[in-house]
Every structure is written in structure tokens, then in C-alpha cells.
mmCIF file of C-alpha atoms in Angstrom:
data_model
loop_
_atom_site.group_PDB
_atom_site.id
_atom_site.type_symbol
_atom_site.label_atom_id
_atom_site.label_comp_id
_atom_site.label_asym_id
_atom_site.label_seq_id
_atom_site.Cartn_x
_atom_site.Cartn_y
_atom_site.Cartn_z
ATOM 1 C CA GLU A 7 -81.031 31.202 9.386
ATOM 2 C CA ALA A 8 -78.940 29.186 11.818
ATOM 3 C CA GLY A 9 -75.232 30.075 12.026
ATOM 4 C CA VAL A 10 -72.010 27.752 11.821
ATOM 5 C CA ALA A 11 -72.100 25.606 14.938
ATOM 6 C CA GLN A 12 -68.669 24.870 16.346
ATOM 7 C CA SER A 13 -68.043 22.754 19.552
ATOM 8 C CA PRO A 14 -66.393 22.264 22.090
ATOM 9 C CA ARG A 15 -65.851 26.583 22.279
ATOM 10 C CA TYR A 16 -62.556 26.066 25.110
ATOM 11 C CA LYS A 17 -59.719 23.477 24.642
ATOM 12 C CA ILE A 18 -57.322 22.886 27.780
ATOM 13 C CA ILE A 19 -55.092 20.076 25.999
ATOM 14 C CA GLU A 20 -51.284 19.059 27.472
ATOM 15 C CA LYS A 21 -48.576 18.619 24.653
ATOM 16 C CA ARG A 22 -49.195 15.158 23.061
ATOM 17 C CA GLN A 23 -52.419 14.508 23.306
ATOM 18 C CA SER A 24 -55.287 14.507 21.194
ATOM 19 C CA VAL A 25 -57.859 16.809 20.055
ATOM 20 C CA ALA A 26 -60.712 17.283 17.788
ATOM 21 C CA PHE A 27 -62.505 20.127 17.201
ATOM 22 C CA TRP A 28 -66.206 19.727 15.164
ATOM 23 C CA CYS A 29 -68.952 22.272 12.785
ATOM 24 C CA ASN A 30 -71.840 22.347 11.864
ATOM 25 C CA PRO A 31 -71.564 24.711 8.576
ATOM 26 C CA ILE A 32 -75.472 26.466 7.753
ATOM 27 C CA SER A 33 -77.487 24.257 5.862
ATOM 28 C CA GLY A 34 -77.345 23.959 2.740
ATOM 29 C CA HIS A 35 -73.825 25.747 2.567
ATOM 30 C CA ALA A 36 -71.354 22.863 -0.563
ATOM 31 C CA THR A 37 -67.920 24.812 0.916
ATOM 32 C CA LEU A 38 -66.826 24.389 4.415
ATOM 33 C CA TYR A 39 -63.522 25.744 6.095
ATOM 34 C CA TRP A 40 -61.457 25.498 8.985
ATOM 35 C CA TYR A 41 -59.045 28.449 9.374
ATOM 36 C CA GLN A 42 -56.244 28.565 12.353
ATOM 37 C CA GLN A 43 -55.900 32.438 14.505
ATOM 38 C CA ILE A 44 -52.804 32.406 16.329
ATOM 39 C CA LEU A 45 -52.818 35.240 18.495
ATOM 40 C CA GLY A 46 -51.520 38.389 16.643
ATOM 41 C CA GLN A 47 -52.344 37.232 13.135
ATOM 42 C CA GLY A 48 -55.162 37.128 11.039
ATOM 43 C CA PRO A 49 -56.906 33.812 10.474
ATOM 44 C CA LYS A 50 -54.884 31.217 7.767
ATOM 45 C CA LEU A 51 -56.277 28.933 6.041
ATOM 46 C CA LEU A 52 -55.861 25.530 6.525
ATOM 47 C CA ILE A 53 -57.956 23.093 4.365
ATOM 48 C CA GLN A 54 -61.200 24.084 2.572
ATOM 49 C CA PHE A 55 -63.933 21.239 0.954
ATOM 50 C CA GLN A 56 -66.493 21.162 -1.768
ATOM 51 C CA ASN A 57 -68.813 19.179 -0.125
ATOM 52 C CA ASN A 58 -67.868 15.760 0.969
ATOM 53 C CA GLY A 59 -64.281 16.510 -1.112
ATOM 54 C CA VAL A 60 -60.483 18.785 -1.039
ATOM 55 C CA VAL A 61 -60.288 21.717 -2.368
ATOM 56 C CA ASP A 62 -56.827 23.022 -0.572
ATOM 57 C CA ASP A 63 -54.976 21.606 2.211
ATOM 58 C CA SER A 64 -52.118 23.159 1.046
ATOM 59 C CA GLN A 65 -51.312 24.897 4.760
ATOM 60 C CA LEU A 66 -52.571 22.049 6.412
ATOM 61 C CA PRO A 67 -49.534 20.576 8.479
ATOM 62 C CA LYS A 68 -50.159 16.678 7.903
ATOM 63 C CA ASP A 69 -48.069 15.279 10.025
ATOM 64 C CA ARG A 70 -49.885 15.882 12.298
ATOM 65 C CA PHE A 71 -53.461 17.548 11.513
ATOM 66 C CA SER A 72 -56.448 15.739 9.943
ATOM 67 C CA ALA A 73 -59.620 16.915 8.973
ATOM 68 C CA GLU A 74 -62.685 15.263 7.256
ATOM 69 C CA ARG A 75 -66.243 15.660 5.924
ATOM 70 C CA LEU A 76 -68.715 13.066 5.843
ATOM 71 C CA LYS A 77 -71.755 13.515 3.952
ATOM 72 C CA GLY A 78 -70.543 16.835 3.418
ATOM 73 C CA VAL A 79 -72.338 18.163 5.644
ATOM 74 C CA ASP A 80 -70.762 18.047 9.563
ATOM 75 C CA SER A 81 -66.846 18.550 9.675
ATOM 76 C CA THR A 82 -64.065 17.449 12.481
ATOM 77 C CA LEU A 83 -60.263 18.806 12.903
ATOM 78 C CA LYS A 84 -58.026 16.514 14.726
ATOM 79 C CA ILE A 85 -54.318 17.061 16.432
ATOM 80 C CA GLN A 86 -52.540 14.376 16.913
ATOM 81 C CA PRO A 87 -49.967 15.006 18.589
ATOM 82 C CA ALA A 88 -50.488 18.286 19.572
ATOM 83 C CA LYS A 89 -47.546 20.646 19.951
ATOM 84 C CA LEU A 90 -46.949 24.153 21.895
ATOM 85 C CA GLU A 91 -47.551 26.242 18.673
ATOM 86 C CA ASP A 92 -50.403 25.260 17.878
ATOM 87 C CA SER A 93 -52.629 27.063 21.197
ATOM 88 C CA ALA A 94 -54.742 29.346 18.514
ATOM 89 C CA VAL A 95 -58.443 29.903 18.184
ATOM 90 C CA TYR A 96 -59.750 27.408 15.644
ATOM 91 C CA LEU A 97 -62.365 29.057 13.281
ATOM 92 C CA CYS A 98 -64.565 27.122 10.713
ATOM 93 C CA ALA A 99 -66.379 29.224 8.408
ATOM 94 C CA SER A 100 -68.993 27.909 5.780
ATOM 95 C CA SER A 101 -70.097 29.357 2.078
ATOM 96 C CA PRO A 102 -73.565 28.409 -0.542
ATOM 97 C CA THR A 103 -70.105 27.126 -2.613
ATOM 98 C CA SER A 104 -66.932 28.135 -3.827
ATOM 99 C CA GLY A 105 -66.364 31.437 -5.569
ATOM 100 C CA VAL A 106 -65.331 35.515 -4.485
ATOM 101 C CA ARG A 107 -68.671 36.260 -4.711
ATOM 102 C CA TYR A 108 -69.883 34.288 -2.002
ATOM 103 C CA GLU A 109 -69.858 35.360 1.381
ATOM 104 C CA GLN A 110 -67.623 32.900 4.165
ATOM 105 C CA TYR A 111 -70.057 32.672 7.335
ATOM 106 C CA PHE A 112 -67.856 32.574 10.221
ATOM 107 C CA GLY A 113 -68.445 30.185 13.316
ATOM 108 C CA PRO A 114 -67.270 31.100 17.025
ATOM 109 C CA GLY A 115 -64.230 29.293 17.183
ATOM 110 C CA THR A 116 -62.589 26.834 19.228
ATOM 111 C CA ARG A 117 -60.440 28.148 21.758
ATOM 112 C CA LEU A 118 -56.930 25.823 22.111
ATOM 113 C CA THR A 119 -54.652 26.292 24.731
ATOM 114 C CA VAL A 120 -51.428 23.483 24.974
ATOM 115 C CA THR A 121 -49.495 23.457 28.382
ATOM 116 C CA ALA B 204 -47.366 34.411 -3.111
ATOM 117 C CA GLN B 205 -50.680 36.294 -1.881
ATOM 118 C CA ARG B 206 -49.538 38.671 1.159
ATOM 119 C CA VAL B 207 -51.809 41.586 2.929
ATOM 120 C CA THR B 208 -49.855 44.094 5.281
ATOM 121 C CA GLN B 209 -52.271 46.025 7.461
ATOM 122 C CA PRO B 210 -49.338 48.765 9.191
ATOM 123 C CA GLU B 211 -51.305 49.451 12.080
ATOM 124 C CA LYS B 212 -51.944 47.494 15.155
ATOM 125 C CA LEU B 213 -53.972 50.021 16.617
ATOM 126 C CA LEU B 214 -55.711 52.761 15.790
ATOM 127 C CA SER B 215 -57.680 55.536 18.547
ATOM 128 C CA VAL B 216 -59.454 58.118 17.814
ATOM 129 C CA PHE B 217 -62.619 60.400 18.475
ATOM 130 C CA LYS B 218 -65.673 60.080 18.499
ATOM 131 C CA GLY B 219 -67.340 61.871 15.326
ATOM 132 C CA ALA B 220 -62.963 62.299 14.123
ATOM 133 C CA PRO B 221 -62.539 60.777 11.028
ATOM 134 C CA VAL B 222 -61.342 57.271 10.113
ATOM 135 C CA GLU B 223 -58.491 55.309 8.022
ATOM 136 C CA LEU B 224 -57.702 52.033 8.152
ATOM 137 C CA LYS B 225 -54.396 51.019 5.801
ATOM 138 C CA CYS B 226 -54.076 48.017 4.023
ATOM 139 C CA ASN B 227 -51.901 47.194 1.583
ATOM 140 C CA TYR B 228 -51.635 43.552 -0.688
ATOM 141 C CA SER B 229 -49.117 42.124 -2.850
ATOM 142 C CA TYR B 230 -50.387 39.563 -5.396
ATOM 143 C CA SER B 231 -49.701 39.040 -9.202
ATOM 144 C CA GLY B 232 -53.150 38.116 -10.242
ATOM 145 C CA SER B 233 -56.149 40.186 -10.841
ATOM 146 C CA PRO B 234 -57.292 40.819 -6.488
ATOM 147 C CA GLU B 235 -60.534 40.805 -4.924
ATOM 148 C CA LEU B 236 -60.680 42.232 -1.459
ATOM 149 C CA PHE B 237 -62.322 42.019 1.682
ATOM 150 C CA TRP B 238 -62.837 44.471 5.244
ATOM 151 C CA TYR B 239 -64.196 41.775 7.839
ATOM 152 C CA VAL B 240 -65.008 43.141 11.050
ATOM 153 C CA GLN B 241 -64.956 41.842 14.743
ATOM 154 C CA TYR B 242 -66.998 43.268 17.493
ATOM 155 C CA SER B 243 -66.655 42.388 21.215
ATOM 156 C CA ARG B 244 -67.823 39.044 21.277
ATOM 157 C CA GLN B 245 -69.446 38.024 18.109
ATOM 158 C CA ARG B 246 -67.763 36.516 15.347
ATOM 159 C CA LEU B 247 -66.175 37.711 11.925
ATOM 160 C CA GLN B 248 -68.503 39.043 9.871
ATOM 161 C CA LEU B 249 -67.763 39.967 6.012
ATOM 162 C CA LEU B 250 -68.023 44.136 6.679
ATOM 163 C CA LEU B 251 -68.064 44.737 2.842
ATOM 164 C CA ARG B 252 -66.227 43.770 -0.574
ATOM 165 C CA HIS B 253 -64.180 45.564 -3.901
ATOM 166 C CA ILE B 254 -66.228 43.919 -6.093
ATOM 167 C CA SER B 255 -70.375 44.900 -4.506
ATOM 168 C CA ARG B 256 -69.040 48.539 -4.861
ATOM 169 C CA GLU B 257 -71.362 49.234 -1.673
ATOM 170 C CA SER B 258 -70.994 51.469 1.542
ATOM 171 C CA ILE B 259 -71.670 49.282 5.152
ATOM 172 C CA LYS B 260 -72.417 51.343 7.709
ATOM 173 C CA GLY B 261 -71.307 54.411 6.328
ATOM 174 C CA PHE B 262 -67.494 52.927 5.484
ATOM 175 C CA THR B 263 -66.393 52.545 1.950
ATOM 176 C CA ALA B 264 -63.201 51.101 0.483
ATOM 177 C CA ASP B 265 -61.973 51.824 -2.283
ATOM 178 C CA LEU B 266 -59.670 48.988 -4.833
ATOM 179 C CA ASN B 267 -55.952 50.714 -5.631
ATOM 180 C CA LYS B 268 -54.483 48.983 -8.192
ATOM 181 C CA GLY B 269 -51.583 50.964 -8.684
ATOM 182 C CA GLU B 270 -50.583 51.677 -4.855
ATOM 183 C CA THR B 271 -51.700 48.370 -4.582
ATOM 184 C CA SER B 272 -53.698 49.596 -1.563
ATOM 185 C CA PHE B 273 -57.778 48.926 -0.498
ATOM 186 C CA HIS B 274 -57.631 51.410 2.798
ATOM 187 C CA LEU B 275 -61.517 51.558 4.328
ATOM 188 C CA LYS B 276 -62.337 54.754 5.265
ATOM 189 C CA LYS B 277 -65.780 56.498 7.272
ATOM 190 C CA PRO B 278 -65.564 60.135 7.120
ATOM 191 C CA PHE B 279 -67.158 60.735 11.258
ATOM 192 C CA ALA B 280 -66.596 57.604 13.649
ATOM 193 C CA GLN B 281 -68.738 56.571 16.133
ATOM 194 C CA GLU B 282 -68.435 54.746 19.609
ATOM 195 C CA GLU B 283 -70.005 51.529 17.641
ATOM 196 C CA ASP B 284 -67.336 51.327 14.418
ATOM 197 C CA SER B 285 -64.763 49.662 17.925
ATOM 198 C CA ALA B 286 -63.749 46.716 16.659
ATOM 199 C CA MET B 287 -60.965 44.220 15.724
ATOM 200 C CA TYR B 288 -60.372 45.346 11.375
ATOM 201 C CA TYR B 289 -59.496 42.456 9.077
ATOM 202 C CA CYS B 290 -58.888 43.073 5.905
ATOM 203 C CA ALA B 291 -58.582 39.598 2.945
ATOM 204 C CA LEU B 292 -56.949 38.996 -0.286
ATOM 205 C CA SER B 293 -59.015 36.783 -2.695
ATOM 206 C CA GLY B 294 -58.001 35.506 -5.981
ATOM 207 C CA LEU B 295 -60.638 36.368 -8.623
ATOM 208 C CA MET B 296 -59.277 33.817 -11.066
ATOM 209 C CA GLU B 297 -58.420 31.011 -8.966
ATOM 210 C CA TYR B 298 -60.423 27.735 -8.201
ATOM 211 C CA GLY B 299 -62.188 28.591 -5.111
ATOM 212 C CA ASN B 300 -62.712 31.321 -2.903
ATOM 213 C CA LYS B 301 -59.316 31.208 -0.052
ATOM 214 C CA LEU B 302 -59.338 34.017 1.904
ATOM 215 C CA VAL B 303 -55.503 35.475 2.407
ATOM 216 C CA PHE B 304 -55.305 37.893 5.975
ATOM 217 C CA GLY B 305 -53.291 41.130 7.578
ATOM 218 C CA ALA B 306 -52.896 40.858 11.248
ATOM 219 C CA GLY B 307 -55.100 43.158 11.874
ATOM 220 C CA THR B 308 -56.101 46.412 13.180
ATOM 221 C CA ILE B 309 -58.167 47.688 16.720
ATOM 222 C CA LEU B 310 -59.808 50.431 15.720
ATOM 223 C CA ARG B 311 -60.427 51.845 19.585
ATOM 224 C CA VAL B 312 -63.463 54.808 19.234
ATOM 225 C CA LYS B 313 -62.919 57.460 22.117
ATOM 226 C CA SER B 314 -66.022 59.547 23.084
#
């Protein structure tokens, strides 16, 4: 089966600009996750969707980050305006549904550099 | 609060030597523990999880609730084991399966 797809793979922007990332999960997967991985750290969950509803967005900086998953398939994550500390790899993952018994499958990530 | 600690940033061993990657966790409920691996230029992928009690690529991990640890072990390291390893935790009774990751350990297997 095709894996999780993400685009773009790399993005360089200046601070205060806006940026958007796209994720296409594995077909049929109801749960979609966005993680932020800052250099030298492990991934940190930003937001989790179950179909097109938000399950957990407790660590999403809502003053500048937003995410949506229209029609319960693809998802976009937006940053507006970007700060230097947003430089990181943004990982999208999907699983068949919620629950610890279901493996999360990760995409290749988008590397964001904010200058 | 959930926390995962991997005390070593880098572990370097010779081929054929035993490997132990350390992971300690802090969690007040019933945890489920995982090891994820990222090989060079590949995606992050699940290596093994406690709930499955399995051995993958010769690796095993035992959950020690008394010591709150989930160390990853392999008796004889191979060069292809060189990668970044992340320990992760999820709450068994929590809705959803949010993963909390440690900072990762680079395993370098020398020939």
C-alpha cells in the first residue's frame, strides 16, 4: 500500500511569513496526526484528528498554527506568522483508527527553516 | 505528566557486541511503551511495542514497572542496526493514542 505522503519536503521562509504543509494519509486511515520535531528532540504531537474531528490539539500554538482535515482525508497545517523557533521537521502520521493497538505510519516529513 | 527519558544521545558499539538502549518513563496511569527507529534517509517506523511481546530484528524490550524502564536490547549488534532509536509512551486508558517521544539515541555499530 502507498505510504503517507507529505509536501513540500523542504521549505525556507523568512520570519513573519506564512507557510502551509499538506498531508495525504494512507487510504482508509481514520486517524491523522501532525508532529513537530525540533532538532535534537523527539517528535511532539501538535494535533490529532479522528476523521475530520479534532481529538487533541492541546499542544498546538493556536495563536499562529491552524490545521484542518476536510472530508476526513487530506490535511493541511498552516503557520501564520512564522517565528524562528518554528524551524523544525513537521511529520504527518496516520493509523487505521485511535487506540494503542494500532500502529502509526509516518510520512517523510517537511523540513521548515525560518530565517 | 507523561515523560520519556533516553539518557544517551549516542551509543557506539562494535559489530557482534551486545546493545542496550536505555529508556525511562514517567506516567501515573497504565503505560504502553514503544520503540521507533529511523534508518538513514528513511521514515520513522515502529520497531516493537510492549503489548505485542515480540522480538523484531533480534531486538527485545522488557517493561519494568518497578524501575519505570523499557530498555531495548540485542545480544549481537549488526552494522545495519545503525540508526536513530526513539522510545515512546502512550496511555492505555486514554482516548486516542497520543505518543510522547524521548529525545532519541543514535546507535552506531562499528565494523
